[in-house]
C-alpha angles and dihedrals in degrees: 000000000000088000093052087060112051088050094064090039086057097040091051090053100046085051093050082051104053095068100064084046089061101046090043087052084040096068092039107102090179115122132054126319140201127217130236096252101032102242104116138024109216116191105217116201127167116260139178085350098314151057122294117185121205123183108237097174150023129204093225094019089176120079105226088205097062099010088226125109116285123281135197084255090154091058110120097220117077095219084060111046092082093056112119114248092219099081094026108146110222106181125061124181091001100170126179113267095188139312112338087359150100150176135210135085136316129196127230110212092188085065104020096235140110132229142184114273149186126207118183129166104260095184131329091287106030124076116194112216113189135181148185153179109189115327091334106105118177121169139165144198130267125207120215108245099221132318 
């Protein structure tokens, strides 16, 4: 019978526990992403007190008009161009704004600028990536790569 209960009593514990787990892991953005429309995987891991964001895979990582890896080509500064988009880095400044969220720039490699933006934890698993240039404000979903 002691062992009985010990067993619930740990098992009752273990579930009240749970809980704070989970909404401590809710607020963590840190891990691979991918993004809304599929075509890059950004790992996201906390820096200088912040978030930093580094595309670690393409979907078509080679570029068919050149048949070489894809390069920030849109960029509009010619030093740049030639950088590898695996290992680009998209957020800078990027500060926490409160929990699960945070504020700075993020760079568009389809346009080669960068906006204000906003990145806050959604859900375990979704990730909301916002933008804006003026009053214009555009974002998307992420979805986490794995666990």
């Amino acid at each position: 019978m002691a062992c009985r209960t010990a067993f619930i009593i740990a098992l009752a514990a273990a579930w009240l526990a749970a809980p704070a787990a989970r909404a401590q892991g809710a607020t963590d953005p840190a891990g691979v992403w991918q993004t809304q429309a599929g075509d890059a995987r950004v790992k996201v891991s906390k820096c200088g007190g912040g978030i930093c964001g580094v595309i670690v895979g393409l979907k078509d990582p080679i570029d068919p008009a050149t048949g070489k890896p894809q390069v920030d080509d849109k960029n509009p500064n010619p030093a740049l161009k030639k950088r590898p988009m695996i290992g680009l880095s998209l957020f800078s400044g990027m500060q926490s704004a409160g929990p699960g969220k945070w504020s700075g720039q993020i760079y568009n490699a389809d346009d080669g600028s960068s906006y204000a933006s906003s990145v806050s934890v959604a859900g375990p698993n979704a990730l909301k990536v916002e933008g804006c240039v003026g009053a214009l404000c555009g974002g998307e979903n992420w979805t986490r790569v794995g666990r």
